[in-house]
Tab-separated table of C-alpha atoms in Angstrom:
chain	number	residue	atom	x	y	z
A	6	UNK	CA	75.362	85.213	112.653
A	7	UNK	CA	75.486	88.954	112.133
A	8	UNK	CA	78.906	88.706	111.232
A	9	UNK	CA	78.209	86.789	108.176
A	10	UNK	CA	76.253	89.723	106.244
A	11	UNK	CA	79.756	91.818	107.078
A	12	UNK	CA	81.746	89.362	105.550
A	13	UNK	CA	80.052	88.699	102.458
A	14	UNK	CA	79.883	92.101	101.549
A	15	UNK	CA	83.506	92.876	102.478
A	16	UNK	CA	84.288	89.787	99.942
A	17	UNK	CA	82.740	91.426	97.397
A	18	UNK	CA	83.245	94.933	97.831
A	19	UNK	CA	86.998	95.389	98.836
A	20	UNK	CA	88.169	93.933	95.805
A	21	UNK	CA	86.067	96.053	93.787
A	22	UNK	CA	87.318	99.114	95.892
A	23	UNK	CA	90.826	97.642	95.136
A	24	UNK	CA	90.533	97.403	90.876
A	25	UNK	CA	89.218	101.107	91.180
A	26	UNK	CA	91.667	102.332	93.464
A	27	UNK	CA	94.204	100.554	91.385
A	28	UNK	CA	92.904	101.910	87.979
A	29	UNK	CA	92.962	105.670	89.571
A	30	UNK	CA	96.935	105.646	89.797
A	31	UNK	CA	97.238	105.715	85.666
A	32	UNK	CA	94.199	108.080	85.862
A	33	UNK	CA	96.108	110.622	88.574
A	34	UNK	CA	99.219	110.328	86.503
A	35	UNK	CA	97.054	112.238	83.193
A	36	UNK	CA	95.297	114.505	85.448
A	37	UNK	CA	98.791	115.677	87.143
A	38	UNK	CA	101.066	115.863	84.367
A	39	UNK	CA	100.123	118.840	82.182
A	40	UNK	CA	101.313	120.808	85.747
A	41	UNK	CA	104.925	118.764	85.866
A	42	UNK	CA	107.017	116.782	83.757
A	43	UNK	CA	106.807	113.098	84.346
A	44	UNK	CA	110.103	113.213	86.405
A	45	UNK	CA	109.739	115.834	88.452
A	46	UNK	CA	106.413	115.074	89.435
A	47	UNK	CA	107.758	111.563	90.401
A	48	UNK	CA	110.103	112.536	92.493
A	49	UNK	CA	107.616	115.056	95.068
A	50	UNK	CA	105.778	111.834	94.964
A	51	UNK	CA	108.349	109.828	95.638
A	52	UNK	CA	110.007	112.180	98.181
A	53	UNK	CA	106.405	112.110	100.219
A	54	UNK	CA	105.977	108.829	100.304
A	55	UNK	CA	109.154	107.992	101.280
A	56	UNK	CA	109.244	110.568	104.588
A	57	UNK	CA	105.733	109.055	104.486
A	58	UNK	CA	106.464	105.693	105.066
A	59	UNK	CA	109.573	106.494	107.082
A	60	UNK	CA	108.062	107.826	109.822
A	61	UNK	CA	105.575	104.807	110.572
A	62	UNK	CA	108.345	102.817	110.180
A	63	UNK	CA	110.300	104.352	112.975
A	64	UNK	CA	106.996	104.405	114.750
A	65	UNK	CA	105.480	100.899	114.609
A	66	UNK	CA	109.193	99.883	115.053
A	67	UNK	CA	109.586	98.341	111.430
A	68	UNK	CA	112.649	95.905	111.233
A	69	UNK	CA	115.173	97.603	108.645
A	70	UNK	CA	117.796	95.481	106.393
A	71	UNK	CA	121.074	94.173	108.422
A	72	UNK	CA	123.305	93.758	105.904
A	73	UNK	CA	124.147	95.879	102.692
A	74	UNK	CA	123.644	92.857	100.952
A	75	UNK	CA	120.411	92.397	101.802
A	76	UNK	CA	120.056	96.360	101.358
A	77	UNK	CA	120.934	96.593	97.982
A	78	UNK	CA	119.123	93.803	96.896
A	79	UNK	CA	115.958	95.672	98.005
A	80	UNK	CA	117.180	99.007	96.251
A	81	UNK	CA	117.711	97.011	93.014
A	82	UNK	CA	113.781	95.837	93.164
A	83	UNK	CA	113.079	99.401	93.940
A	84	UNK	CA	114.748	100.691	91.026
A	85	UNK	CA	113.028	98.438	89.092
A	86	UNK	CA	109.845	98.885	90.440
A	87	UNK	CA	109.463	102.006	90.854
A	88	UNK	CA	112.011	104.255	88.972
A	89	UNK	CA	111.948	101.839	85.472
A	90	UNK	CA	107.754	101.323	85.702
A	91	UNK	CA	106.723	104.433	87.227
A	92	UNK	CA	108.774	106.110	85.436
A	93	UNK	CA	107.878	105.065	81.978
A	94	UNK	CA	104.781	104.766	82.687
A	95	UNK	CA	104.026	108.621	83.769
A	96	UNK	CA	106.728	109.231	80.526
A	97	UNK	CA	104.934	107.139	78.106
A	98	UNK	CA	101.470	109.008	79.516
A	99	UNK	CA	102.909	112.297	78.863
A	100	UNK	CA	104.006	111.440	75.556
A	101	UNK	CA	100.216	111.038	74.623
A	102	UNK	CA	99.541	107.235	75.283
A	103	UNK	CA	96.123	107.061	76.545
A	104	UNK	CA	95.492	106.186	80.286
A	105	UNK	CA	94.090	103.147	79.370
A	106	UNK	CA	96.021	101.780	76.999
A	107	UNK	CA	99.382	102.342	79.448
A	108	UNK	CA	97.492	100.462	81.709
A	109	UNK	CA	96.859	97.559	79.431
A	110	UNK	CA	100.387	97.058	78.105
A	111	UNK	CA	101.763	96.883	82.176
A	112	UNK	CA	98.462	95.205	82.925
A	113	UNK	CA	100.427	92.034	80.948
A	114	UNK	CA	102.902	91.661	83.588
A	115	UNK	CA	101.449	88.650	84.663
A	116	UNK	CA	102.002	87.192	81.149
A	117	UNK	CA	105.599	87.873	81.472
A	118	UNK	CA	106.199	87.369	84.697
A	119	UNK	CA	104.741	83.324	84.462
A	120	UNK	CA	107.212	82.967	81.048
A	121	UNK	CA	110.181	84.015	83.151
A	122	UNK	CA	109.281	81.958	85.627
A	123	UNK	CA	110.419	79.235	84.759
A	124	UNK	CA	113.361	79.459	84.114
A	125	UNK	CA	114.370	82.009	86.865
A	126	UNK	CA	112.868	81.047	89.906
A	127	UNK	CA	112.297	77.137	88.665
A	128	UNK	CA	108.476	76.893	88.632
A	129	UNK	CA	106.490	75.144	85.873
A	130	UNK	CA	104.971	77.086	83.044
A	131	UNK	CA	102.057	75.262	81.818
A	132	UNK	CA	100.593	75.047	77.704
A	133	UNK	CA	97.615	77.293	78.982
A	134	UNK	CA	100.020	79.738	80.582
A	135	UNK	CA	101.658	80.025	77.010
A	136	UNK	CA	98.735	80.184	74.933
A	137	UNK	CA	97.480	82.668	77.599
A	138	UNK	CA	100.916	85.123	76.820
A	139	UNK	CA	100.519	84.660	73.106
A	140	UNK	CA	96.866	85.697	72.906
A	141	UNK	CA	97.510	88.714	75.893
A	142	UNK	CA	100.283	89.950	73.590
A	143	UNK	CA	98.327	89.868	70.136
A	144	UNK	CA	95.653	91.276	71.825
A	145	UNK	CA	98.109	94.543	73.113
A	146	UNK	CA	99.494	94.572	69.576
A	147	UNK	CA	96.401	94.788	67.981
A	148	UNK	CA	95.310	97.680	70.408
A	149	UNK	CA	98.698	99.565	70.362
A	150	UNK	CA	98.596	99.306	66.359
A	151	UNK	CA	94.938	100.799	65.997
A	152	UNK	CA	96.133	103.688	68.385
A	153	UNK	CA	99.409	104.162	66.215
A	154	UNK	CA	96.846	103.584	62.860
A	155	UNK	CA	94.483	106.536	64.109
A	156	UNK	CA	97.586	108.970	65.033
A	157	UNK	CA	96.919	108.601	68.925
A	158	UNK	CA	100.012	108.377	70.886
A	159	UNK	CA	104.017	108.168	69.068
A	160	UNK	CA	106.370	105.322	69.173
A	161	UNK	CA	108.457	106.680	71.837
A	162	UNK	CA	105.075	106.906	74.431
A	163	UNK	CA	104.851	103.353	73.449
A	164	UNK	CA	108.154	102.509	73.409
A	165	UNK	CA	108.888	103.881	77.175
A	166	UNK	CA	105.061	102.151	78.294
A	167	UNK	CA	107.305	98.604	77.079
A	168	UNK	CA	109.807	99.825	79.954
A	169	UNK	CA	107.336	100.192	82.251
A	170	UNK	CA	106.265	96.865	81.388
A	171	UNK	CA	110.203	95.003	81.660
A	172	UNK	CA	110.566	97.030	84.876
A	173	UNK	CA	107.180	95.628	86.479
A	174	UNK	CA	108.577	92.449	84.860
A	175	UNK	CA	112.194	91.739	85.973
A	176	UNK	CA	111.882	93.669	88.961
A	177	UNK	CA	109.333	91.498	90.485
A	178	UNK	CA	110.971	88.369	89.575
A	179	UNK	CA	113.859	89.667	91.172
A	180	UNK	CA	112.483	90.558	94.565
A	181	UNK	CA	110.524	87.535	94.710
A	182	UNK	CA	113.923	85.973	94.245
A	183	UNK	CA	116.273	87.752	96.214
A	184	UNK	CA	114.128	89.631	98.748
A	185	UNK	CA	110.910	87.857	99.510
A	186	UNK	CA	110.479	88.442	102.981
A	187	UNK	CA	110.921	92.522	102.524
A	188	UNK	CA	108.998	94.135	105.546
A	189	UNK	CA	106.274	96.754	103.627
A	190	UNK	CA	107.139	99.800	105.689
A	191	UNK	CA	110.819	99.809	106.050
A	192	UNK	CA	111.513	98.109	102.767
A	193	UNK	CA	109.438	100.533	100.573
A	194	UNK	CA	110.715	103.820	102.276
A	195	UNK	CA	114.238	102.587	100.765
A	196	UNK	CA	112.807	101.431	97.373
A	197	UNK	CA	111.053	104.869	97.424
A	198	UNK	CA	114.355	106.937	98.132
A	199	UNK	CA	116.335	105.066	95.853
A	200	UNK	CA	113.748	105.795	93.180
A	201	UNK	CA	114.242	109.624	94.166
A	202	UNK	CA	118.314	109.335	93.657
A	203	UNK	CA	117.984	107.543	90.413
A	204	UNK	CA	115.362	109.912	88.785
A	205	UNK	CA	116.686	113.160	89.692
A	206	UNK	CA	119.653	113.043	87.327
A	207	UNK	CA	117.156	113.039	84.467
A	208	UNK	CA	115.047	115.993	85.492
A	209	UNK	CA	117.965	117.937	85.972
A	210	UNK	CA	118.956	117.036	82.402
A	211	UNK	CA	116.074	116.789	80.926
A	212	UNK	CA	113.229	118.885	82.211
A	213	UNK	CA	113.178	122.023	83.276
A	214	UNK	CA	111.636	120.870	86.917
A	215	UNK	CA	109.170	123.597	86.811
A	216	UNK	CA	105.406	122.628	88.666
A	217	UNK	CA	102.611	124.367	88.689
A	218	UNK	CA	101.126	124.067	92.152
A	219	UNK	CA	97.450	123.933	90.641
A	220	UNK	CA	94.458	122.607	92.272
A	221	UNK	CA	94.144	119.665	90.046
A	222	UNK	CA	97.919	118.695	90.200
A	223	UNK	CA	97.614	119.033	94.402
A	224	UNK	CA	94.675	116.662	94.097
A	225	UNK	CA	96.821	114.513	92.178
A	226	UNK	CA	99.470	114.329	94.687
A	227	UNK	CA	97.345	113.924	97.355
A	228	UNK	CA	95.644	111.197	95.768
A	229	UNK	CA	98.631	109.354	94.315
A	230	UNK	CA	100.782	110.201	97.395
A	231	UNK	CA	98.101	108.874	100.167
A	232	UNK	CA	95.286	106.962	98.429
A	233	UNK	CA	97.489	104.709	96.015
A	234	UNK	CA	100.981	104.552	97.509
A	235	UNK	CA	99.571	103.878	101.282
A	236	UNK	CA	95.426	103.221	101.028
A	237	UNK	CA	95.357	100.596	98.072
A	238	UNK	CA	98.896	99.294	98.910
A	239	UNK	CA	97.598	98.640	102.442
A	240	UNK	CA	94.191	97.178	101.076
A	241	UNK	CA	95.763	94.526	98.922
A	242	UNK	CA	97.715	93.299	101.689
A	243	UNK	CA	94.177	92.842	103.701
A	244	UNK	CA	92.803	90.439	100.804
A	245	UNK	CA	95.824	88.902	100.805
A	246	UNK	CA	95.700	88.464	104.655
A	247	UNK	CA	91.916	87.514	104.196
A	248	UNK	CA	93.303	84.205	102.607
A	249	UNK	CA	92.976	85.328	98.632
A	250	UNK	CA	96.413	85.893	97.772
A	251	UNK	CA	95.324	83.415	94.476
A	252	UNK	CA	92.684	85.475	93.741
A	253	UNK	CA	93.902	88.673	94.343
A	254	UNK	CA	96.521	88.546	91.554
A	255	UNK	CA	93.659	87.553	89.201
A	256	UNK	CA	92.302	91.091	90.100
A	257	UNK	CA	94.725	92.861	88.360
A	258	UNK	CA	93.631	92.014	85.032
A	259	UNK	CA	90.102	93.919	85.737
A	260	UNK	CA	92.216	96.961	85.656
A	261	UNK	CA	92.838	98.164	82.519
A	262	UNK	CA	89.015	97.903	81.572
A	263	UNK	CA	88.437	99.573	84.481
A	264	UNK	CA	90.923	102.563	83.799
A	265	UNK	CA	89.659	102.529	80.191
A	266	UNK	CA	86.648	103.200	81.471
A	267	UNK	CA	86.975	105.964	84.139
A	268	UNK	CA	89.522	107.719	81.239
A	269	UNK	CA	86.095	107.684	78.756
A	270	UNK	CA	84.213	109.770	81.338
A	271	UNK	CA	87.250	111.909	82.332
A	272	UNK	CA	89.345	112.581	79.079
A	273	UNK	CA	86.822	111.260	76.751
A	274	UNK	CA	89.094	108.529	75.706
A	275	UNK	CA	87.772	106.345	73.608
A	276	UNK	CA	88.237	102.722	72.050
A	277	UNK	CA	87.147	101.531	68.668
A	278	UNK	CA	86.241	97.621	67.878
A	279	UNK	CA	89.430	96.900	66.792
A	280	UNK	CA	90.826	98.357	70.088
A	281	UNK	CA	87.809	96.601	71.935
A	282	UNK	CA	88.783	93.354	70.749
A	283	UNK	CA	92.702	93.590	71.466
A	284	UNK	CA	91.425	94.445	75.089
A	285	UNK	CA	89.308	91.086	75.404
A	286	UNK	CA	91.781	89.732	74.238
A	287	UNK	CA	94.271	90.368	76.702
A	288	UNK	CA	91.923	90.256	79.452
A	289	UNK	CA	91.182	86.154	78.277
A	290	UNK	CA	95.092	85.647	78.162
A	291	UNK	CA	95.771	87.568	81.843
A	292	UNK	CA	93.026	85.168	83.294
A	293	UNK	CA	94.504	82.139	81.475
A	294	UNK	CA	97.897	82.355	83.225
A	295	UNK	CA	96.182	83.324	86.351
A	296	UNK	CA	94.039	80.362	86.521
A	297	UNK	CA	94.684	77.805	88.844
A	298	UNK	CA	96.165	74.638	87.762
């Protein structure tokens, strides 16, 4: 009986704990990057992680890939994944998109994701699946349009937050497809390293790869690195295990209100009606397509 008690409060509180863990990675990115350029900063995190996740691989005795089939398949997703979304995203950031309103255009990846479904991996897209993509991409429209109206953000921020967005997209179509039974440790140490090998050619063209080792952009690591990457990575595979994996996707659409929010205490950004609307908007057509049939 005194288990009970536990439970309910671990059903209602760990997802919670997961949307604002969740909503803290776009907020780490804007708190890190005026002390490295998107890139470089990517790939120290990236680099971390990766020795991070190496080493309790080798010690929980992780299964790695056997074949270099299966291998690249898993460094293709990790591209994807992490170098094409990441990437943008932390770009499209530091081009002065607002933490919240990156987090809304990737935060339609469920949208997406259900209209390529069909089609790619042969599952049925329903008429309130489509309505549910049409009204979550008005809704980002009308948002990104106000932002563009009122001089907030440029066209290439929101231009590289749409690669973000078809990275997220494609790339987890394609492991779903081609590597579904990826094991968490070994697999993401090698999506993680192949991130690292594909982003350094562009800060060593592009940036001049200089960091300033500041308190704030340490906490930002540290946070990113060990909170995100490994805490709320680890903590969505507990719901999942917990029997929710239905519900847990549905979570992910709480997170761009909740990163809009923790950015309006932070950075003091702020959205108008307009902006308000588009964001309701989107919400209503993420939890449309996630709805069960």
């Amino acid at each position: 009986m005194s288990s009970r008690p536990h439970a309910a409060f671990a059903a209602i509180a760990l997802p919670g704990l997961f949307v604002l863990l969740w909503s803290t990675g776009f907020i780490g990115a804007k708190l890190g990057l005026p002390y490295a350029e998107p890139t470089t900063f990517l790939i120290v995190r990236f680099a971390i992680i990766t020795m991070l996740l190496a080493g309790f691989a080798g010690l929980t005795r992780a299964p790695w890939p056997t074949s270099w089939r299966e291998t690249g398949h898993i460094v293709v997703a990790g591209i994807l994944m992490q170098a094409v979304y990441l990437g943008g995203t932390f770009s499209a950031i530091y081009h002065g998109v607002p933490a919240g309103i990156a987090a809304l255009i990737v935060g339609i990846q469920p949208l997406l994701v259900a209209a390529v479904a069909g089609p790619v991996l042969n599952e049925q897209v329903t008429m309130r699946q489509w309505a549910g993509l049409a009204l979550g991409l008005g809704g980002v429209l009308l948002v990104v349009w106000t932002k563009l109206d009122l001089g907030i953000g440029s066209m290439l921020g929101y231009g590289l937050a749409g690669l973000a967005l078809l990275g997220i997209t494609v790339g987890t179509v394609y492991q779903k497809k081609f590597c579904p039974q990826i094991d968490l440790r070994s697999g993401n140490a090698i999506q993680y390293a192949a991130a690292v090998v594909v982003l350094a050619p562009f800060a060593l063209l592009f940036e001049d790869r200089v960091i300033e080792w500041s308190g704030e952009f340490i906490f930002a690591l540290g946070w990113l690195c060990i909170v995100l990457s490994l805490g709320a990575i680890s903590l969505l595979f507990s719901l999942i295990r917990r029997g929710g994996a239905a519900q847990v996707s549905s979570l992910f659409f709480l997170v761009p209100p909740c990163t809009a929010l923790v950015a309006y205490f932070l950075f003091g950004e702020t959205l108008n009606l307009l902006a308000l609307l588009g964001m309701a908007a989107t919400m209503v057509g993420v939890a449309l397509v996630n709805q069960k049939r």
